[in-house]
C-alpha positions as CSV (number, residue, x, y, z in Angstrom):
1,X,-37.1,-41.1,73.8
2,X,-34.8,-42.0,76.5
3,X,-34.3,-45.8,75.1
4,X,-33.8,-44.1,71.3
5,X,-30.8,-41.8,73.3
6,X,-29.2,-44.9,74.8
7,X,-29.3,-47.6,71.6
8,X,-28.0,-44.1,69.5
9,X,-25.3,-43.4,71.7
10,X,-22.2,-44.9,71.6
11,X,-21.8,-45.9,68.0
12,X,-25.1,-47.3,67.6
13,X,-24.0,-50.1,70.7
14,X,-25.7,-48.4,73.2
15,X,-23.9,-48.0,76.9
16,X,-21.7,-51.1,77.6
17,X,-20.5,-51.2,81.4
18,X,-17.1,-52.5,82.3
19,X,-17.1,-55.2,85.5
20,X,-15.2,-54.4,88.1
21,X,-14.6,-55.4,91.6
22,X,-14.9,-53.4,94.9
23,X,-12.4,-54.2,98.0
24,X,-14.2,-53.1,101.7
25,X,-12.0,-53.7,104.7
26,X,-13.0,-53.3,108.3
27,X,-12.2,-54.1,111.9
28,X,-13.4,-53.3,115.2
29,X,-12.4,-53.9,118.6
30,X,-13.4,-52.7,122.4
31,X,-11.3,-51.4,125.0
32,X,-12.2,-51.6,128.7
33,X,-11.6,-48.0,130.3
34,X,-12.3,-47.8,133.6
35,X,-16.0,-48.7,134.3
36,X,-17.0,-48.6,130.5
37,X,-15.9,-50.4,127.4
38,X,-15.0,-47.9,124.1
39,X,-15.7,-49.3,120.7
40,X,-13.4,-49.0,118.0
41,X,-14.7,-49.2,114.4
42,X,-12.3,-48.8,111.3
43,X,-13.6,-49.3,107.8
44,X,-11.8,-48.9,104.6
45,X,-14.1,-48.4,101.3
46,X,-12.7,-49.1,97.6
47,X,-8.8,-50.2,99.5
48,X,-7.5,-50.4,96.1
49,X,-9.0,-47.1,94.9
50,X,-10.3,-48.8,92.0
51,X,-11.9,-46.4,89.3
52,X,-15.3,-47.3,88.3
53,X,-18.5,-46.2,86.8
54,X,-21.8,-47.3,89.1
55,X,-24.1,-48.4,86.8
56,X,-27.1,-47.3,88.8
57,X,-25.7,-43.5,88.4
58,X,-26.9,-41.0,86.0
59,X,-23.7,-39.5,85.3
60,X,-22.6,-42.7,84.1
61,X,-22.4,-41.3,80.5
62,X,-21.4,-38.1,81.2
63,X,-17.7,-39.0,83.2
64,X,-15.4,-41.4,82.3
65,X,-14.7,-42.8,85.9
66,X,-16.5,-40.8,88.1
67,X,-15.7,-43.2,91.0
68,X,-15.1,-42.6,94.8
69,X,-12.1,-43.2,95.6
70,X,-11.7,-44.5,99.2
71,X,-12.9,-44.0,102.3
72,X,-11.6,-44.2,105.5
73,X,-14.0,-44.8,108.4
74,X,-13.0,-44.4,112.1
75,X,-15.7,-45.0,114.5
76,X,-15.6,-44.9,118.4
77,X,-18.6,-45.5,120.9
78,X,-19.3,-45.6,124.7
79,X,-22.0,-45.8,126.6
80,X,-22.4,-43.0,129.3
């Protein structure tokens, strides 16, 4: 039933996925404070905020470009 939905849909061509390309960024550095050394983390997820439809995801068919937009990561660790 499902694969009759999909090779219906679309006007008979069934769901054809765009390509696109994802842009991660990170960096990381340490920091010696006093005694101990502080880790810092920064990661950057989609940099370019590129609109896309994961082709795993279910919703796929339901929104245009669902997407994620980015994400901005900022980590920091010690040891105590």
């Amino acid at each position: 039933m499902e694969q009759q939905f999909y090779a219906d849909a679309f006007g008979g061509v069934g769901y054809q996925s765009t390509s696109y390309t994802l842009v991660n960024v990170g960096a990381g550095f340490e920091l010696p404070v006093g005694t101990r050394t502080v880790k810092l983390d920064f990661s950057l997820q989609n940099a370019f905020n590129r609109a896309y439809a994961d082709y795993l995801n279910r919703i796929k068919t339901n929104a245009l470009n669902p997407g994620q937009g980015r994400t901005l990561l900022a980590r920091v660790t010690t040891e105590f």
